[in-house]
mmCIF file with all atom_site columns, C-alpha atoms in Angstrom:
data_model
loop_
_atom_site.group_PDB
_atom_site.id
_atom_site.type_symbol
_atom_site.label_atom_id
_atom_site.label_alt_id
_atom_site.label_comp_id
_atom_site.label_asym_id
_atom_site.label_entity_id
_atom_site.label_seq_id
_atom_site.pdbx_PDB_ins_code
_atom_site.Cartn_x
_atom_site.Cartn_y
_atom_site.Cartn_z
_atom_site.occupancy
_atom_site.B_iso_or_equiv
_atom_site.pdbx_formal_charge
_atom_site.auth_seq_id
_atom_site.auth_comp_id
_atom_site.auth_asym_id
_atom_site.auth_atom_id
_atom_site.pdbx_PDB_model_num
ATOM 1   C CA . MET R 1 1   ? -50.676 0.372  77.505 1.00 52.00 ? 1   MET R CA 1
ATOM 2   C CA . THR R 1 2   ? -49.390 -2.211 75.097 1.00 63.00 ? 2   THR R CA 1
ATOM 3   C CA . ALA R 1 3   ? -51.761 -5.043 76.064 1.00 61.00 ? 3   ALA R CA 1
ATOM 4   C CA . THR R 1 4   ? -54.725 -5.676 78.379 1.00 61.00 ? 4   THR R CA 1
ATOM 5   C CA . THR R 1 5   ? -52.534 -5.706 81.523 1.00 62.00 ? 5   THR R CA 1
ATOM 6   C CA . SER R 1 6   ? -49.240 -4.262 80.332 1.00 60.00 ? 6   SER R CA 1
ATOM 7   C CA . PRO R 1 7   ? -47.375 -2.378 81.633 1.00 67.00 ? 7   PRO R CA 1
ATOM 8   C CA . SER R 1 8   ? -49.738 -2.093 84.637 1.00 80.00 ? 8   SER R CA 1
ATOM 9   C CA . GLY R 1 9   ? -53.405 -2.031 85.552 1.00 92.00 ? 9   GLY R CA 1
ATOM 10  C CA . GLN R 1 10  ? -56.098 -3.754 83.522 1.00 95.00 ? 10  GLN R CA 1
ATOM 11  C CA . ALA R 1 11  ? -58.311 -2.363 80.751 1.00 95.00 ? 11  ALA R CA 1
ATOM 12  C CA . THR R 1 12  ? -61.477 -4.340 80.001 1.00 95.00 ? 12  THR R CA 1
ATOM 13  C CA . ALA R 1 13  ? -64.804 -3.941 78.235 1.00 96.00 ? 13  ALA R CA 1
ATOM 14  C CA . SER R 1 14  ? -68.135 -5.723 78.431 1.00 95.00 ? 14  SER R CA 1
ATOM 15  C CA . ALA R 1 15  ? -67.599 -6.743 74.780 1.00 92.00 ? 15  ALA R CA 1
ATOM 16  C CA . ILE R 1 16  ? -65.773 -5.402 71.736 1.00 91.00 ? 16  ILE R CA 1
ATOM 17  C CA . LEU R 1 17  ? -66.925 -4.967 68.151 1.00 92.00 ? 17  LEU R CA 1
ATOM 18  C CA . ASP R 1 18  ? -64.114 -6.957 66.529 1.00 88.00 ? 18  ASP R CA 1
ATOM 19  C CA . THR R 1 19  ? -60.654 -8.425 67.099 1.00 85.00 ? 19  THR R CA 1
ATOM 20  C CA . GLY R 1 20  ? -58.004 -5.723 67.375 1.00 83.00 ? 20  GLY R CA 1
ATOM 21  C CA . LEU R 1 21  ? -60.389 -3.092 68.774 1.00 86.00 ? 21  LEU R CA 1
ATOM 22  C CA . ASP R 1 22  ? -59.616 -4.016 72.378 1.00 91.00 ? 22  ASP R CA 1
ATOM 23  C CA . ALA R 1 23  ? -60.233 -1.913 75.477 1.00 93.00 ? 23  ALA R CA 1
ATOM 24  C CA . TRP R 1 24  ? -56.525 -1.334 76.159 1.00 92.00 ? 24  TRP R CA 1
ATOM 25  C CA . HIS R 1 25  ? -56.205 0.683  72.929 1.00 90.00 ? 25  HIS R CA 1
ATOM 26  C CA . ALA R 1 26  ? -58.224 3.455  74.594 1.00 92.00 ? 26  ALA R CA 1
ATOM 27  C CA . PHE R 1 27  ? -55.601 3.708  77.341 1.00 91.00 ? 27  PHE R CA 1
ATOM 28  C CA . ASP R 1 28  ? -52.416 3.349  75.267 1.00 84.00 ? 28  ASP R CA 1
ATOM 29  C CA . LYS R 1 29  ? -51.492 7.037  75.794 1.00 70.00 ? 29  LYS R CA 1
ATOM 30  C CA . THR R 1 30  ? -50.818 7.601  72.097 1.00 67.00 ? 30  THR R CA 1
ATOM 31  C CA . SER R 1 31  ? -52.065 10.682 70.387 1.00 62.00 ? 31  SER R CA 1
ATOM 32  C CA . VAL R 1 32  ? -55.500 10.592 68.816 1.00 64.00 ? 32  VAL R CA 1
ATOM 33  C CA . SER R 1 33  ? -54.994 8.157  65.932 1.00 63.00 ? 33  SER R CA 1
ATOM 34  C CA . GLU R 1 34  ? -56.984 5.845  63.664 1.00 71.00 ? 34  GLU R CA 1
ATOM 35  C CA . SER R 1 35  ? -54.272 3.202  64.139 1.00 69.00 ? 35  SER R CA 1
ATOM 36  C CA . SER R 1 36  ? -55.267 2.503  67.749 1.00 74.00 ? 36  SER R CA 1
ATOM 37  C CA . LEU R 1 37  ? -59.010 2.231  68.378 1.00 87.00 ? 37  LEU R CA 1
ATOM 38  C CA . TYR R 1 38  ? -61.326 0.824  71.041 1.00 89.00 ? 38  TYR R CA 1
ATOM 39  C CA . ALA R 1 39  ? -64.778 -0.158 69.754 1.00 89.00 ? 39  ALA R CA 1
ATOM 40  C CA . SER R 1 40  ? -67.626 -1.365 71.947 1.00 93.00 ? 40  SER R CA 1
ATOM 41  C CA . ALA R 1 41  ? -69.945 -4.128 70.846 1.00 90.00 ? 41  ALA R CA 1
ATOM 42  C CA . THR R 1 42  ? -73.264 -2.948 69.443 1.00 91.00 ? 42  THR R CA 1
ATOM 43  C CA . GLY R 1 43  ? -76.295 -2.182 71.569 1.00 91.00 ? 43  GLY R CA 1
ATOM 44  C CA . ALA R 1 44  ? -76.521 -0.369 74.883 1.00 94.00 ? 44  ALA R CA 1
ATOM 45  C CA . PRO R 1 45  ? -75.513 -0.743 77.584 1.00 96.00 ? 45  PRO R CA 1
ATOM 46  C CA . GLN R 1 46  ? -71.828 -1.528 77.040 1.00 96.00 ? 46  GLN R CA 1
ATOM 47  C CA . TRP R 1 47  ? -68.994 -0.589 79.379 1.00 97.00 ? 47  TRP R CA 1
ATOM 48  C CA . LEU R 1 48  ? -65.287 0.254  79.305 1.00 97.00 ? 48  LEU R CA 1
ATOM 49  C CA . GLN R 1 49  ? -63.221 0.238  82.485 1.00 98.00 ? 49  GLN R CA 1
ATOM 50  C CA . TYR R 1 50  ? -59.751 0.628  83.904 1.00 97.00 ? 50  TYR R CA 1
ATOM 51  C CA . ASP R 1 51  ? -58.651 -1.187 87.068 1.00 98.00 ? 51  ASP R CA 1
ATOM 52  C CA . PHE R 1 52  ? -55.514 0.064  88.818 1.00 97.00 ? 52  PHE R CA 1
ATOM 53  C CA . ILE R 1 53  ? -55.261 -3.379 90.532 1.00 96.00 ? 53  ILE R CA 1
ATOM 54  C CA . THR R 1 54  ? -52.756 -2.289 93.218 1.00 94.00 ? 54  THR R CA 1
ATOM 55  C CA . GLY R 1 55  ? -54.924 0.318  94.917 1.00 96.00 ? 55  GLY R CA 1
ATOM 56  C CA . GLN R 1 56  ? -56.922 3.487  94.580 1.00 98.00 ? 56  GLN R CA 1
ATOM 57  C CA . SER R 1 57  ? -56.081 6.352  92.253 1.00 98.00 ? 57  SER R CA 1
ATOM 58  C CA . THR R 1 58  ? -57.354 9.873  92.865 1.00 98.00 ? 58  THR R CA 1
ATOM 59  C CA . ILE R 1 59  ? -58.798 11.770 89.894 1.00 98.00 ? 59  ILE R CA 1
ATOM 60  C CA . ASN R 1 60  ? -60.587 15.053 89.242 1.00 98.00 ? 60  ASN R CA 1
ATOM 61  C CA . GLY R 1 61  ? -62.020 14.135 85.846 1.00 99.00 ? 61  GLY R CA 1
ATOM 62  C CA . TYR R 1 62  ? -61.511 12.352 82.555 1.00 99.00 ? 62  TYR R CA 1
ATOM 63  C CA . SER R 1 63  ? -61.114 12.952 78.827 1.00 98.00 ? 63  SER R CA 1
ATOM 64  C CA . LEU R 1 64  ? -62.529 11.133 75.793 1.00 97.00 ? 64  LEU R CA 1
ATOM 65  C CA . SER R 1 65  ? -61.203 11.464 72.229 1.00 94.00 ? 65  SER R CA 1
ATOM 66  C CA . ASN R 1 66  ? -63.243 10.529 69.167 1.00 93.00 ? 66  ASN R CA 1
ATOM 67  C CA . ARG R 1 67  ? -62.139 9.180  65.789 1.00 90.00 ? 67  ARG R CA 1
ATOM 68  C CA . THR R 1 68  ? -60.463 11.392 63.226 1.00 88.00 ? 68  THR R CA 1
ATOM 69  C CA . ALA R 1 69  ? -61.992 9.700  60.151 1.00 84.00 ? 69  ALA R CA 1
ATOM 70  C CA . SER R 1 70  ? -65.059 11.161 58.488 1.00 79.00 ? 70  SER R CA 1
ATOM 71  C CA . PRO R 1 71  ? -67.972 10.409 58.632 1.00 79.00 ? 71  PRO R CA 1
ATOM 72  C CA . TRP R 1 72  ? -67.474 8.110  61.621 1.00 82.00 ? 72  TRP R CA 1
ATOM 73  C CA . TYR R 1 73  ? -66.143 10.730 64.034 1.00 84.00 ? 73  TYR R CA 1
ATOM 74  C CA . SER R 1 74  ? -69.700 11.699 65.001 1.00 88.00 ? 74  SER R CA 1
ATOM 75  C CA . SER R 1 75  ? -71.675 8.555  64.144 1.00 92.00 ? 75  SER R CA 1
ATOM 76  C CA . GLN R 1 76  ? -69.461 6.375  66.389 1.00 93.00 ? 76  GLN R CA 1
ATOM 77  C CA . ALA R 1 77  ? -68.753 8.839  69.210 1.00 94.00 ? 77  ALA R CA 1
ATOM 78  C CA . PRO R 1 78  ? -70.418 8.398  72.607 1.00 95.00 ? 78  PRO R CA 1
ATOM 79  C CA . VAL R 1 79  ? -73.660 10.321 73.108 1.00 96.00 ? 79  VAL R CA 1
ATOM 80  C CA . ALA R 1 80  ? -74.741 9.279  76.631 1.00 98.00 ? 80  ALA R CA 1
ATOM 81  C CA . TRP R 1 81  ? -72.997 7.552  79.523 1.00 98.00 ? 81  TRP R CA 1
ATOM 82  C CA . THR R 1 82  ? -72.440 7.233  83.225 1.00 99.00 ? 82  THR R CA 1
ATOM 83  C CA . PHE R 1 83  ? -68.981 7.322  84.757 1.00 99.00 ? 83  PHE R CA 1
ATOM 84  C CA . ALA R 1 84  ? -68.536 5.436  88.014 1.00 99.00 ? 84  ALA R CA 1
ATOM 85  C CA . GLY R 1 85  ? -65.922 4.309  90.519 1.00 99.00 ? 85  GLY R CA 1
ATOM 86  C CA . SER R 1 86  ? -65.552 1.124  92.556 1.00 99.00 ? 86  SER R CA 1
ATOM 87  C CA . ASN R 1 87  ? -63.081 -0.509 94.905 1.00 98.00 ? 87  ASN R CA 1
ATOM 88  C CA . ASP R 1 88  ? -64.352 -4.072 94.432 1.00 98.00 ? 88  ASP R CA 1
ATOM 89  C CA . GLY R 1 89  ? -65.769 -4.246 90.883 1.00 97.00 ? 89  GLY R CA 1
ATOM 90  C CA . VAL R 1 90  ? -69.255 -4.984 92.235 1.00 98.00 ? 90  VAL R CA 1
ATOM 91  C CA . ALA R 1 91  ? -70.562 -1.848 93.931 1.00 98.00 ? 91  ALA R CA 1
ATOM 92  C CA . PHE R 1 92  ? -70.132 1.238  91.728 1.00 99.00 ? 92  PHE R CA 1
ATOM 93  C CA . VAL R 1 93  ? -70.701 4.866  92.735 1.00 99.00 ? 93  VAL R CA 1
ATOM 94  C CA . THR R 1 94  ? -71.875 7.177  89.934 1.00 99.00 ? 94  THR R CA 1
ATOM 95  C CA . LEU R 1 95  ? -69.488 10.121 89.612 1.00 99.00 ? 95  LEU R CA 1
ATOM 96  C CA . ASP R 1 96  ? -70.776 11.728 86.404 1.00 99.00 ? 96  ASP R CA 1
ATOM 97  C CA . THR R 1 97  ? -73.672 11.365 83.943 1.00 99.00 ? 97  THR R CA 1
ATOM 98  C CA . ARG R 1 98  ? -73.808 12.782 80.420 1.00 98.00 ? 98  ARG R CA 1
ATOM 99  C CA . SER R 1 99  ? -76.440 12.776 77.674 1.00 98.00 ? 99  SER R CA 1
ATOM 100 C CA . GLY R 1 100 ? -77.038 14.533 74.379 1.00 97.00 ? 100 GLY R CA 1
ATOM 101 C CA . VAL R 1 101 ? -73.300 14.890 73.727 1.00 97.00 ? 101 VAL R CA 1
ATOM 102 C CA . THR R 1 102 ? -72.422 15.871 70.146 1.00 95.00 ? 102 THR R CA 1
ATOM 103 C CA . TRP R 1 103 ? -69.109 15.808 68.287 1.00 94.00 ? 103 TRP R CA 1
ATOM 104 C CA . ALA R 1 104 ? -68.765 18.524 65.621 1.00 93.00 ? 104 ALA R CA 1
ATOM 105 C CA . SER R 1 105 ? -65.548 17.222 64.074 1.00 92.00 ? 105 SER R CA 1
ATOM 106 C CA . GLY R 1 106 ? -62.991 14.444 64.256 1.00 91.00 ? 106 GLY R CA 1
ATOM 107 C CA . GLY R 1 107 ? -59.998 14.201 66.546 1.00 90.00 ? 107 GLY R CA 1
ATOM 108 C CA . LEU R 1 108 ? -61.711 16.081 69.362 1.00 94.00 ? 108 LEU R CA 1
ATOM 109 C CA . THR R 1 109 ? -60.843 15.566 73.003 1.00 95.00 ? 109 THR R CA 1
ATOM 110 C CA . LYS R 1 110 ? -63.610 16.405 75.448 1.00 97.00 ? 110 LYS R CA 1
ATOM 111 C CA . THR R 1 111 ? -62.606 16.870 79.073 1.00 98.00 ? 111 THR R CA 1
ATOM 112 C CA . TYR R 1 112 ? -65.045 16.474 81.945 1.00 99.00 ? 112 TYR R CA 1
ATOM 113 C CA . THR R 1 113 ? -64.372 17.675 85.493 1.00 99.00 ? 113 THR R CA 1
ATOM 114 C CA . LEU R 1 114 ? -66.005 15.841 88.391 1.00 99.00 ? 114 LEU R CA 1
ATOM 115 C CA . SER R 1 115 ? -67.984 17.789 90.981 1.00 97.00 ? 115 SER R CA 1
ATOM 116 C CA . ALA R 1 116 ? -65.655 16.359 93.657 1.00 97.00 ? 116 ALA R CA 1
ATOM 117 C CA . THR R 1 117 ? -62.314 14.558 93.664 1.00 98.00 ? 117 THR R CA 1
ATOM 118 C CA . ALA R 1 118 ? -62.738 10.770 93.488 1.00 98.00 ? 118 ALA R CA 1
ATOM 119 C CA . SER R 1 119 ? -60.478 7.989  94.721 1.00 99.00 ? 119 SER R CA 1
ATOM 120 C CA . TYR R 1 120 ? -61.247 4.447  93.539 1.00 99.00 ? 120 TYR R CA 1
ATOM 121 C CA . ARG R 1 121 ? -59.439 1.384  92.246 1.00 99.00 ? 121 ARG R CA 1
ATOM 122 C CA . ILE R 1 122 ? -61.732 0.910  89.219 1.00 99.00 ? 122 ILE R CA 1
ATOM 123 C CA . TYR R 1 123 ? -63.262 3.511  86.919 1.00 99.00 ? 123 TYR R CA 1
ATOM 124 C CA . ARG R 1 124 ? -66.008 2.553  84.446 1.00 99.00 ? 124 ARG R CA 1
ATOM 125 C CA . TRP R 1 125 ? -67.855 4.289  81.613 1.00 99.00 ? 125 TRP R CA 1
ATOM 126 C CA . THR R 1 126 ? -71.204 2.718  80.758 1.00 98.00 ? 126 THR R CA 1
ATOM 127 C CA . TRP R 1 127 ? -72.524 3.754  77.341 1.00 96.00 ? 127 TRP R CA 1
ATOM 128 C CA . THR R 1 128 ? -76.251 4.137  78.038 1.00 97.00 ? 128 THR R CA 1
ATOM 129 C CA . SER R 1 129 ? -77.275 5.172  74.531 1.00 94.00 ? 129 SER R CA 1
ATOM 130 C CA . MET R 1 130 ? -75.510 4.328  71.292 1.00 91.00 ? 130 MET R CA 1
ATOM 131 C CA . PRO R 1 131 ? -74.635 6.708  68.448 1.00 91.00 ? 131 PRO R CA 1
ATOM 132 C CA . SER R 1 132 ? -76.148 6.185  64.986 1.00 89.00 ? 132 SER R CA 1
ATOM 133 C CA . GLU R 1 133 ? -73.587 3.493  64.031 1.00 89.00 ? 133 GLU R CA 1
ATOM 134 C CA . ASN R 1 134 ? -74.694 1.556  67.184 1.00 91.00 ? 134 ASN R CA 1
ATOM 135 C CA . ALA R 1 135 ? -71.158 1.185  68.626 1.00 92.00 ? 135 ALA R CA 1
ATOM 136 C CA . VAL R 1 136 ? -68.891 3.570  70.544 1.00 94.00 ? 136 VAL R CA 1
ATOM 137 C CA . VAL R 1 137 ? -65.420 4.002  69.015 1.00 93.00 ? 137 VAL R CA 1
ATOM 138 C CA . LEU R 1 138 ? -62.716 6.018  70.803 1.00 94.00 ? 138 LEU R CA 1
ATOM 139 C CA . THR R 1 139 ? -59.077 6.732  70.063 1.00 92.00 ? 139 THR R CA 1
ATOM 140 C CA . LYS R 1 140 ? -58.065 7.782  73.561 1.00 92.00 ? 140 LYS R CA 1
ATOM 141 C CA . VAL R 1 141 ? -59.419 7.806  77.106 1.00 95.00 ? 141 VAL R CA 1
ATOM 142 C CA . GLN R 1 142 ? -57.633 9.482  79.985 1.00 96.00 ? 142 GLN R CA 1
ATOM 143 C CA . LEU R 1 143 ? -58.202 9.693  83.736 1.00 97.00 ? 143 LEU R CA 1
ATOM 144 C CA . ASN R 1 144 ? -57.126 13.149 84.890 1.00 97.00 ? 144 ASN R CA 1
ATOM 145 C CA . PRO R 1 145 ? -55.457 13.667 88.295 1.00 94.00 ? 145 PRO R CA 1
#
């Protein structure tokens, strides 16, 4: 992506930490880089979502990539969340739940496989517990077919 709705779909967040740390940066398909970051606002819960707009997309899982810069790679990485799907943006079905996640180094990509294939228009991560810096910062998020 190069903007919130470009070239297609829509990346949004409940709130961001600061200007320039927009939701679409998580979905820009660049390699893990400090030059393109998404940062949630502080305090849980906060959410990040991608809406395909034109219809459902089938996935088997997702990947999250943390920062490369020390010491923030672990203190700003997600530690607990739910991952859900929706076709209307109102009713969400929980597809995955994680807690106690740790990040041993920077530039890591963690891939999570769903227990069953999912097909929804909107996918949302809700950060249910914040890391020690009180905001989730990611370099890349990917929905895996």
